[in-house]
XYZ file of C-alpha atoms in Angstrom:
704
model
C 4.948 59.680 97.028
C 6.647 61.158 93.961
C 10.343 60.661 93.270
C 10.978 64.426 93.563
C 9.410 64.620 97.048
C 11.341 61.496 98.085
C 14.573 63.131 96.909
C 13.740 66.316 98.824
C 13.003 64.327 102.006
C 16.305 62.467 101.685
C 18.211 65.735 101.308
C 16.553 67.164 104.413
C 17.331 64.005 106.375
C 20.929 64.053 105.186
C 21.439 67.706 106.231
C 19.845 67.012 109.607
C 22.258 64.111 110.100
C 25.254 66.280 109.155
C 24.198 69.067 111.522
C 23.598 66.562 114.312
C 27.105 65.141 113.891
C 28.530 68.666 113.777
C 26.895 69.768 117.009
C 27.215 66.432 118.813
C 30.355 64.748 117.453
C 30.876 61.150 118.486
C 34.107 59.153 118.521
C 35.014 57.351 115.326
C 34.061 53.701 115.138
C 36.955 51.423 115.965
C 36.135 49.402 112.890
C 36.485 52.496 110.704
C 39.388 54.450 112.158
C 39.664 58.111 111.190
C 42.712 58.861 109.084
C 43.266 62.112 110.980
C 44.034 61.957 114.658
C 42.002 64.449 116.733
C 44.156 66.399 119.147
C 43.210 67.650 122.583
C 43.220 71.419 122.833
C 39.807 72.976 122.767
C 36.730 70.779 122.478
C 33.527 72.678 123.157
C 30.516 72.508 120.852
C 29.626 76.033 119.721
C 25.918 75.427 120.294
C 24.354 76.891 123.435
C 21.862 74.045 123.404
C 24.710 71.564 123.674
C 26.441 73.366 126.504
C 25.708 76.461 128.548
C 28.345 79.083 129.360
C 28.982 77.750 132.870
C 29.502 74.214 131.595
C 31.690 75.529 128.796
C 33.988 77.284 131.268
C 34.092 74.134 133.399
C 35.016 71.946 130.451
C 37.648 74.382 129.185
C 39.160 74.341 132.670
C 39.203 70.544 132.646
C 40.952 70.448 129.303
C 43.668 72.690 130.584
C 44.416 70.444 133.513
C 43.052 66.951 132.810
C 42.218 67.063 129.121
C 39.738 64.155 129.436
C 42.590 61.656 129.383
C 44.341 63.315 126.467
C 47.659 65.157 126.631
C 47.330 68.201 128.886
C 48.629 71.651 128.012
C 52.310 71.205 128.621
C 53.451 74.665 129.652
C 52.510 77.682 131.732
C 50.728 80.161 129.446
C 51.307 82.995 131.918
C 55.046 82.397 131.781
C 54.892 82.283 127.994
C 52.954 85.538 127.931
C 55.751 87.182 129.928
C 58.146 86.117 127.182
C 55.812 87.418 124.472
C 54.914 90.817 125.959
C 58.287 91.049 127.716
C 57.618 94.264 129.632
C 54.913 96.314 131.381
C 52.328 93.531 131.681
C 50.456 95.308 134.487
C 50.307 98.545 132.497
C 48.982 96.654 129.490
C 46.266 94.929 131.513
C 45.303 98.264 133.107
C 44.741 99.843 129.695
C 42.931 96.766 128.386
C 40.574 97.174 131.358
C 40.018 100.905 130.766
C 39.002 100.197 127.186
C 36.704 97.268 127.976
C 34.908 99.177 130.744
C 34.096 102.343 128.773
C 31.094 102.764 126.476
C 33.279 104.980 124.258
C 34.908 101.830 122.895
C 31.681 100.428 121.465
C 31.097 97.327 123.663
C 28.571 94.875 122.224
C 27.238 91.500 123.317
C 27.643 88.745 120.743
C 27.094 85.108 121.575
C 27.128 85.704 125.324
C 30.439 87.597 125.304
C 31.246 91.301 125.205
C 33.518 92.567 122.435
C 34.978 96.021 121.855
C 35.976 97.611 118.582
C 35.253 100.603 116.360
C 31.926 100.895 114.570
C 32.967 100.757 110.922
C 29.384 101.468 109.826
C 30.079 105.070 110.801
C 31.173 107.629 108.218
C 34.806 108.725 108.211
C 33.724 111.995 109.845
C 32.026 110.090 112.669
C 35.006 107.748 113.067
C 37.328 110.736 113.407
C 35.149 112.284 116.095
C 35.121 109.002 118.030
C 38.891 108.589 117.721
C 39.416 112.031 119.250
C 36.877 111.364 122.028
C 38.694 108.142 122.908
C 42.019 109.972 123.047
C 40.524 112.622 125.348
C 39.176 109.867 127.617
C 42.555 108.121 127.767
C 44.239 111.450 128.525
C 41.815 112.067 131.414
C 42.630 108.585 132.764
C 46.348 109.437 132.852
C 47.409 107.092 130.073
C 49.706 109.681 128.503
C 51.289 110.915 131.720
C 55.044 111.181 131.192
C 54.849 110.310 127.485
C 57.115 113.277 126.665
C 58.225 114.668 130.019
C 59.703 111.352 131.236
C 62.495 109.971 129.065
C 64.062 107.078 131.007
C 64.193 103.644 129.302
C 61.408 102.263 131.581
C 59.205 105.259 130.684
C 59.800 104.677 126.990
C 58.989 100.965 127.308
C 55.739 101.835 129.112
C 54.855 104.110 126.207
C 55.532 101.334 123.697
C 53.422 98.864 125.725
C 50.402 101.169 125.943
C 50.714 101.989 122.258
C 50.511 98.263 121.455
C 47.324 97.936 123.518
C 45.723 100.923 121.766
C 46.725 99.375 118.466
C 45.076 96.091 119.420
C 41.792 97.983 119.760
C 42.013 100.152 116.640
C 44.839 101.033 114.278
C 43.364 104.506 113.746
C 43.550 105.177 117.487
C 47.193 104.136 117.737
C 48.215 106.041 114.594
C 46.481 109.209 115.797
C 48.257 108.898 119.162
C 51.528 107.993 117.479
C 51.518 110.992 115.135
C 50.933 113.342 118.071
C 53.452 111.857 120.510
C 56.054 109.940 118.517
C 56.250 112.097 115.379
C 55.307 115.635 116.423
C 56.425 115.101 120.032
C 59.483 113.113 118.987
C 60.520 115.878 116.586
C 60.330 118.409 119.431
C 62.375 116.131 121.685
C 65.097 115.132 119.242
C 65.312 117.970 116.712
C 64.573 120.726 119.225
C 66.566 122.149 122.122
C 65.685 123.421 125.609
C 63.736 126.406 124.331
C 61.428 124.075 122.414
C 61.178 121.527 125.210
C 60.192 124.174 127.758
C 57.597 125.750 125.496
C 55.972 122.748 123.815
C 56.445 119.388 125.526
C 54.109 119.797 128.512
C 51.340 121.340 126.395
C 51.723 118.508 123.882
C 51.527 115.839 126.579
C 48.313 117.417 127.918
C 46.818 117.897 124.439
C 46.601 121.680 124.836
C 48.604 121.595 121.608
C 47.680 119.026 118.972
C 50.568 118.283 116.653
C 51.150 116.685 113.268
C 54.191 115.880 111.164
C 54.508 117.356 107.661
C 57.277 115.507 105.862
C 55.679 113.564 102.982
C 54.796 115.506 99.838
C 52.725 114.679 96.795
C 55.927 114.298 94.784
C 58.298 112.885 97.414
C 57.946 110.176 100.060
C 60.940 107.938 100.721
C 63.319 110.415 99.076
C 63.220 112.981 101.889
C 66.263 114.829 100.527
C 64.262 115.626 97.412
C 61.318 117.391 99.074
C 60.396 120.684 97.419
C 58.968 122.885 100.189
C 61.273 125.908 100.540
C 62.051 128.017 103.603
C 64.063 131.246 103.454
C 65.137 133.690 106.165
C 64.297 137.391 106.424
C 67.008 138.972 108.591
C 65.121 142.298 108.684
C 62.235 140.766 110.631
C 63.962 137.743 112.178
C 61.461 135.395 110.548
C 61.521 132.309 108.370
C 59.235 132.220 105.337
C 57.764 128.806 104.442
C 56.461 128.325 100.919
C 54.939 125.602 98.736
C 56.456 126.455 95.331
C 54.540 123.936 93.206
C 51.702 121.421 93.424
C 53.997 118.426 93.894
C 55.367 120.169 97.013
C 52.023 120.113 98.851
C 52.315 118.168 102.095
C 50.336 114.937 101.715
C 48.898 112.229 104.001
C 49.549 114.387 107.064
C 47.763 112.621 109.932
C 45.789 115.085 112.071
C 45.984 117.930 109.562
C 42.478 117.671 108.113
C 40.541 118.347 111.343
C 42.317 118.493 114.675
C 45.983 119.562 114.574
C 46.880 123.054 115.772
C 50.589 122.868 114.881
C 52.856 120.932 112.569
C 56.534 120.239 112.115
C 57.313 121.168 108.505
C 60.256 119.540 106.743
C 61.640 121.910 104.169
C 64.702 122.833 102.164
C 66.429 125.721 103.962
C 67.918 128.356 101.672
C 70.199 130.925 103.295
C 71.671 133.704 101.160
C 70.921 131.719 98.020
C 72.606 128.518 99.296
C 70.508 125.404 99.917
C 71.573 123.973 103.276
C 69.364 120.907 102.923
C 66.320 119.615 104.804
C 65.454 121.191 108.172
C 62.399 121.148 110.450
C 60.256 124.100 111.565
C 57.309 124.531 113.930
C 54.376 126.104 112.078
C 50.969 126.928 113.621
C 48.179 125.817 111.265
C 45.048 126.553 113.354
C 44.146 129.112 115.995
C 42.602 128.392 119.397
C 39.113 128.340 117.854
C 40.079 125.751 115.237
C 40.247 128.192 112.321
C 42.951 127.601 109.698
C 45.724 130.199 110.002
C 46.278 132.882 107.326
C 48.277 131.902 104.206
C 47.712 128.209 104.896
C 45.377 125.978 102.882
C 44.282 122.552 104.106
C 42.331 119.891 102.229
C 41.139 116.432 103.235
C 42.833 113.391 101.664
C 39.423 111.715 101.488
C 38.149 108.226 102.235
C 40.800 105.495 102.511
C 40.860 101.695 102.404
C 41.602 101.807 106.143
C 42.465 104.220 108.960
C 39.410 106.372 108.366
C 39.515 107.359 112.023
C 42.638 109.390 111.188
C 42.100 112.791 109.570
C 44.812 112.740 106.899
C 45.172 116.075 105.164
C 47.087 118.062 102.558
C 48.766 121.390 103.350
C 49.923 124.307 101.198
C 52.021 127.162 102.628
C 51.759 130.544 100.907
C 54.775 132.479 102.247
C 53.917 131.718 105.876
C 56.054 133.684 108.330
C 57.240 132.114 111.606
C 59.694 133.325 114.306
C 63.371 132.407 113.952
C 63.057 130.420 117.194
C 60.697 127.971 115.460
C 63.612 126.289 113.696
C 64.300 122.991 115.491
C 67.978 123.596 115.991
C 69.659 120.577 117.584
C 71.728 119.976 114.437
C 71.924 123.444 112.892
C 70.811 127.008 113.582
C 70.514 130.396 111.916
C 71.741 133.510 113.724
C 69.685 136.667 113.995
C 71.689 138.266 111.172
C 71.119 135.260 108.898
C 74.309 133.209 109.275
C 73.982 129.437 108.961
C 75.574 127.626 111.937
C 76.321 123.925 112.359
C 79.042 121.889 114.008
C 78.583 119.262 111.288
C 80.055 120.725 108.115
C 79.518 117.769 105.779
C 75.958 117.949 104.316
C 75.645 114.150 104.103
C 76.638 113.654 107.732
C 74.357 116.511 108.775
C 71.413 114.935 106.983
C 72.180 111.548 108.564
C 72.315 113.109 112.047
C 69.087 114.921 111.329
C 67.208 111.771 110.245
C 68.566 109.383 112.908
C 65.889 110.131 115.555
C 63.085 109.118 113.162
C 63.918 105.462 113.835
C 61.205 105.368 116.525
C 58.492 105.213 113.845
C 59.905 101.994 112.428
C 60.214 100.516 115.919
C 56.538 101.227 116.635
C 55.317 99.810 113.321
C 57.329 96.615 113.763
C 55.767 95.870 117.158
C 52.330 97.029 115.990
C 52.394 94.578 113.079
C 53.210 91.736 115.452
C 50.149 92.376 117.626
C 47.905 92.531 114.563
C 49.206 89.123 113.456
C 48.579 87.789 116.981
C 44.936 88.890 116.818
C 44.435 87.326 113.397
C 45.952 84.007 114.473
C 44.104 83.985 117.809
C 40.810 84.236 115.936
C 41.620 81.862 113.064
C 43.123 79.128 115.268
C 40.299 79.260 117.816
C 37.794 79.018 114.975
C 39.702 76.049 113.522
C 39.395 74.331 116.912
C 35.585 74.535 116.894
C 34.591 74.486 113.215
C 34.169 71.087 111.567
C 34.035 70.163 107.896
C 33.509 66.818 106.145
C 33.456 63.299 107.519
C 36.155 60.834 106.519
C 33.994 57.792 107.270
C 30.352 57.074 106.431
C 29.081 57.471 109.990
C 31.951 59.363 111.578
C 31.926 62.928 112.892
C 33.029 65.845 110.786
C 36.669 66.716 111.358
C 37.914 69.826 113.147
C 39.622 72.157 110.686
C 42.854 72.157 112.649
C 43.026 68.364 112.527
C 43.532 68.583 108.760
C 47.252 68.662 107.852
C 46.480 71.268 105.183
C 44.983 73.628 107.752
C 47.844 73.031 110.169
C 50.288 73.907 107.412
C 48.429 77.118 106.641
C 48.377 78.489 110.170
C 50.998 76.877 112.411
C 54.106 78.051 110.491
C 52.672 81.575 110.644
C 52.168 81.083 114.380
C 55.825 80.067 114.732
C 56.887 83.094 112.707
C 54.768 85.368 114.873
C 56.561 84.077 117.956
C 59.881 84.836 116.267
C 58.687 88.297 115.205
C 57.525 89.016 118.749
C 60.972 88.280 120.137
C 62.461 90.458 117.381
C 60.152 93.399 118.136
C 60.962 93.215 121.854
C 64.670 93.167 121.069
C 64.324 96.193 118.787
C 62.420 98.189 121.415
C 65.079 97.558 124.041
C 67.838 98.362 121.571
C 66.098 101.660 120.872
C 65.429 102.777 124.458
C 69.046 102.001 125.446
C 70.478 103.807 122.400
C 73.825 105.574 122.511
C 75.611 107.610 119.829
C 77.644 104.480 119.050
C 74.553 102.301 118.548
C 72.628 104.653 116.223
C 73.913 102.933 113.072
C 73.017 99.469 114.362
C 69.511 100.629 115.346
C 69.021 102.166 111.900
C 70.039 98.960 110.118
C 68.125 96.581 112.403
C 64.946 98.697 112.320
C 65.256 99.011 108.527
C 65.345 95.208 108.323
C 62.724 94.397 110.955
C 60.069 96.919 109.923
C 59.676 95.378 106.419
C 60.032 91.805 107.662
C 57.421 92.151 110.412
C 54.919 94.236 108.413
C 55.134 91.914 105.391
C 54.638 88.963 107.734
C 51.583 90.626 109.240
C 49.924 91.169 105.859
C 50.592 87.601 104.771
C 49.288 86.284 108.092
C 46.094 88.312 107.926
C 45.443 87.169 104.359
C 45.892 83.509 105.311
C 43.737 83.923 108.410
C 41.028 85.601 106.319
C 40.985 82.649 103.928
C 41.277 80.078 106.733
C 38.011 81.213 108.319
C 36.180 81.113 104.989
C 33.325 83.477 104.303
C 33.213 84.555 107.953
C 36.396 86.499 107.272
C 34.411 88.926 105.146
C 32.406 90.142 108.147
C 33.929 93.264 109.618
C 32.999 92.249 113.170
C 35.219 89.170 112.802
C 38.209 91.497 112.405
C 40.650 89.408 110.348
C 39.462 90.668 106.965
C 39.184 94.293 107.974
C 42.580 94.280 109.673
C 44.152 93.707 106.256
C 42.957 97.043 104.931
C 43.775 98.788 108.208
C 47.400 97.603 108.236
C 48.195 97.650 104.516
C 49.614 101.157 104.934
C 52.488 99.800 107.023
C 54.258 98.476 103.918
C 54.966 102.044 102.819
C 54.439 104.057 106.026
C 57.680 105.275 107.679
C 59.659 104.155 104.643
C 58.848 101.892 101.705
C 59.720 98.323 102.691
C 61.748 97.596 99.558
C 63.735 100.816 99.923
C 64.477 100.033 103.572
C 65.738 96.552 102.679
C 68.123 98.074 100.134
C 69.457 100.362 102.877
C 70.224 97.254 104.922
C 72.245 95.723 102.089
C 74.137 98.970 101.500
C 75.046 99.145 105.191
C 76.300 95.535 105.147
C 78.321 96.274 102.043
C 79.864 99.320 103.734
C 80.931 97.202 106.693
C 82.324 94.549 104.347
C 84.352 97.009 102.251
C 85.696 98.761 105.348
C 86.834 95.485 106.940
C 88.518 94.313 103.738
C 90.188 97.657 103.046
C 91.593 97.926 106.577
C 92.364 94.213 106.724
C 90.550 93.923 110.055
C 88.091 91.386 111.446
C 84.384 92.008 111.004
C 82.986 93.802 114.040
C 79.389 94.991 113.953
C 75.980 94.377 112.392
C 76.202 90.727 113.460
C 78.881 89.918 110.862
C 81.356 88.507 113.384
C 80.509 84.987 112.217
C 82.374 85.794 108.990
C 85.637 85.815 110.945
C 85.217 82.054 111.454
C 85.603 79.241 108.909
C 82.718 78.843 106.495
C 80.162 76.429 108.000
C 79.583 73.079 106.280
C 76.111 71.689 105.660
C 75.695 67.885 105.964
C 75.010 66.106 102.687
C 72.021 64.334 104.216
C 69.662 66.150 106.598
C 67.912 64.041 109.203
C 65.148 65.234 111.519
C 67.543 65.646 114.445
C 69.967 67.684 112.342
C 67.226 69.924 110.970
C 66.017 70.665 114.510
C 69.456 71.387 115.959
C 70.339 74.983 116.795
C 73.838 74.496 115.392
C 72.572 73.480 111.953
C 69.987 76.252 111.871
C 72.557 78.925 112.724
C 75.078 77.442 110.298
C 72.790 77.507 107.278
C 71.511 81.029 107.962
C 75.074 82.276 108.484
C 76.192 80.514 105.307
C 73.444 82.249 103.327
C 74.310 85.727 104.658
C 78.065 85.187 104.172
C 77.698 83.926 100.619
C 75.205 86.593 99.550
C 77.348 89.392 101.003
C 80.396 88.064 99.135
C 78.351 87.813 95.910
C 76.882 91.290 96.377
C 80.288 92.861 97.046
C 81.797 91.121 94.007
C 78.966 92.204 91.704
C 79.126 95.820 92.896
C 82.915 95.866 92.487
C 82.595 94.445 88.968
C 80.189 97.178 87.865
C 82.264 99.930 89.431
C 85.446 98.577 87.802
C 83.648 99.083 84.482
C 83.062 102.748 85.323
C 79.424 102.435 86.378
C 78.415 105.004 89.007
C 77.571 103.924 92.555
C 73.911 104.949 92.136
C 73.411 102.998 88.901
C 75.335 100.031 90.309
C 72.829 99.651 93.135
C 69.922 99.710 90.704
C 71.584 96.942 88.664
C 72.257 94.731 91.695
C 68.831 95.054 93.327
C 68.098 91.313 93.142
C 71.093 90.322 95.245
C 70.458 93.289 97.527
C 66.938 92.018 98.257
C 68.187 88.499 98.990
C 70.919 89.865 101.256
C 68.544 92.117 103.191
C 66.244 89.169 103.856
C 69.198 86.983 104.877
C 70.306 89.597 107.417
C 66.807 89.931 108.875
C 66.217 86.179 109.124
C 69.582 85.489 110.760
C 69.149 88.354 113.235
C 65.684 87.162 114.253
C 66.919 83.576 114.511
C 69.715 84.639 116.845
C 67.290 86.641 119.005
C 64.898 83.665 119.220
C 67.710 81.329 120.279
C 68.891 83.752 122.972
C 65.333 83.993 124.348
C 64.973 80.215 124.335
C 68.318 79.655 126.032
C 67.302 81.988 128.872
C 64.341 79.728 129.740
C 65.033 76.981 132.316
C 64.670 73.353 131.269
C 61.096 72.096 131.225
C 57.906 72.003 129.187
C 58.020 75.684 128.238
C 61.530 75.367 126.823
C 60.562 72.201 124.947
C 57.613 73.880 123.243
C 59.742 76.911 122.386
C 62.209 74.527 120.747
C 59.459 73.154 118.518
C 58.308 76.667 117.627
C 61.865 77.788 116.889
C 62.518 74.756 114.679
C 59.308 75.303 112.732
C 60.258 78.955 112.260
C 63.718 78.055 110.972
C 62.651 75.183 108.741
C 59.696 76.961 107.119
C 62.147 79.696 106.071
C 64.360 77.066 104.454
C 61.365 75.835 102.495
C 59.954 79.201 101.475
C 63.069 81.089 100.422
C 64.218 79.994 96.981
C 67.694 81.352 97.732
C 68.564 78.167 99.636
C 68.094 76.156 96.445
C 69.112 78.911 94.029
C 72.582 79.303 95.489
C 73.087 75.658 96.424
C 72.852 75.802 100.218
C 70.317 72.953 100.014
C 70.290 70.040 97.597
C 66.981 68.991 96.080
C 66.975 65.896 98.314
C 67.550 68.007 101.402
C 64.851 70.431 100.271
C 62.452 67.477 100.198
C 63.550 66.508 103.720
C 62.861 70.080 104.847
C 59.334 69.912 103.442
C 58.585 66.672 105.281
C 59.946 68.098 108.525
C 57.604 71.071 108.325
C 54.633 68.672 108.233
C 55.991 66.702 111.216
C 56.483 69.836 113.294
C 52.972 71.034 112.496
C 51.562 67.753 113.828
C 53.655 68.054 117.002
C 52.600 71.655 117.604
C 48.917 70.990 116.966
C 48.116 70.007 120.614
C 49.690 73.280 121.789
C 47.883 75.559 119.345
C 45.330 76.957 121.792
C 47.914 77.439 124.532
C 50.264 79.225 122.123
C 47.657 81.774 121.033
C 46.351 82.128 124.607
C 49.898 83.068 125.599
C 49.594 86.247 123.538
C 47.628 87.657 126.486
C 45.080 89.463 124.318
C 41.721 89.700 126.145
C 38.759 87.875 124.620
C 36.978 91.214 124.155
C 39.660 92.302 121.680
C 39.110 89.264 119.446
C 35.776 88.499 117.754
C 32.697 86.263 118.007
C 34.285 83.944 115.474
C 36.895 82.945 118.053
C 34.278 81.692 120.509
C 30.602 80.716 120.341
C 30.057 81.669 116.718
C 26.788 79.706 116.409
C 25.138 81.577 119.265
C 26.553 84.851 117.932
C 24.725 84.168 114.651
C 21.549 82.651 116.133
C 18.179 84.302 115.523
C 17.912 85.784 119.062
C 21.057 87.833 118.343
C 19.289 89.280 115.299
C 16.203 90.141 117.351
C 18.382 91.844 119.975
């Protein structure tokens, strides 16, 4: 036999041996101990030849309760799910079931399991049609009953819960629903008065009217006060006249405008008798009952997007469109029949603030939406890491599970801990919102402005890491994690640019600081009460027990916020003492403002996590939550350079922090499956990669 054929035979034999060890792993030889300790969690071979579905279920059950002699799952995943979802679990499961059972949601069998999800092979036109069909189906099933006509806190929480389920299926579906109910419908509720509620809310809830929300323009997004659309009043006819005066004033990215919306809320400068009274909102019909675009209105499609192609984003121009005087949403200001401007709020700045306050709901929805996207990504990536093996560490040993590698643990488990923290934060924000009072509006604005960027940035980072952690499989759309990145990227700028929102947080903290100092009163509000106490001291040497203690974690996060707020206030005062305007001062101090905004968000989320943990009775669940909370806190200490930059941590203590992260990852590893199972997301909403990915890719699946 030639040397080349011998070499080829050896390669074939070697690959066969590797595959055999992969599909039928055997324990490491006692004489050659594996350097990485395998952890009990999920241990089923992904080959159908190795184990049929019935046996797989049986073995999974055994691991949950007996774990083949290894450590069993140490907490009740149902109880943990109640902490994660927090409210309306039965409503969520009902909607999950409606989606899984209907052929409209594209069910498909892969690897012996049924999965649902949009068909991204469809054109954007086809995706839009399917999105609307799914909404009509959900409406027929009663999903949207009471969305606008019931306004109690429990009704609002139900609406949030069902929105999160829709979002778990498809971001386009949830955005399309959200634009109609939360933006168009929310504008009617909060900006309108009884005459608008009586005329529009019921028809909106039943989809007899399809609404959209025309605020963003080609030339203005975050700077709402600068929008260029102009509305004037004709007292002879009792009509408003809406006009797009220039190309940069065209309404842009308006969800629902391109195909389906019949009406829109237009945000426009209101000019009365030559005086600009600022931004106001008007109801404008844009299509008739037959779907034809109304006279003097032009609509164009925004085109194909990197994601959300199931949403028909459009552009709108208004060419002196006339609407009745009653179409002004007049909860803040009105115009009389003879053309007099009327408002109880005389100060334009306060009037604008009152006008914009109700829009907070959009940030609340995006914050919780981002959390569920991160949960899906982690559920898939961690399950895959518990079944996929790579490389042997001994000559005859089995290949090692990905999640038994410290590097893989470090990639995914800190993000898992953060997702738990973000979930508690999103639940807190929702409850803060539904229980809002006039006195709490400022707090809700600041907290939502901090949480929306923090949670959406976390989601994008998580999805990117999950995409990389599953290797090339992350490129397949059906495996979800890669495609979710492009679907959710919009959240960084949707409902307010994240960086702009964080600067608003810092400005609000500065306002509270200046007010307290000027009036010589204690801090009271925005969580700054800790600044009334002595400055916390950080131990010179951080041990494992200190790093994991709640007291230390709160102390160091409070120290960071206190110090950064003092630095920010001093720097702003220094610039203003030199005659620099307030506006320019904030552009010069942006670096400290960013650090301060992050410090506020991290401390707020930490406090919320601790309160949730303290409410849990002693036992395994509380113990695991303590590990998760410590990993969340300590990974922030490692990742944020501010702790070193401003001297809150010494270099030696920073090294101790890094080592502690690795220890916590090892301790959380046995709980990884239970922690992602506690998210309560049905298997059908994940992907084949999370389960029997070999069978899902086997030749019979191609033939079928």
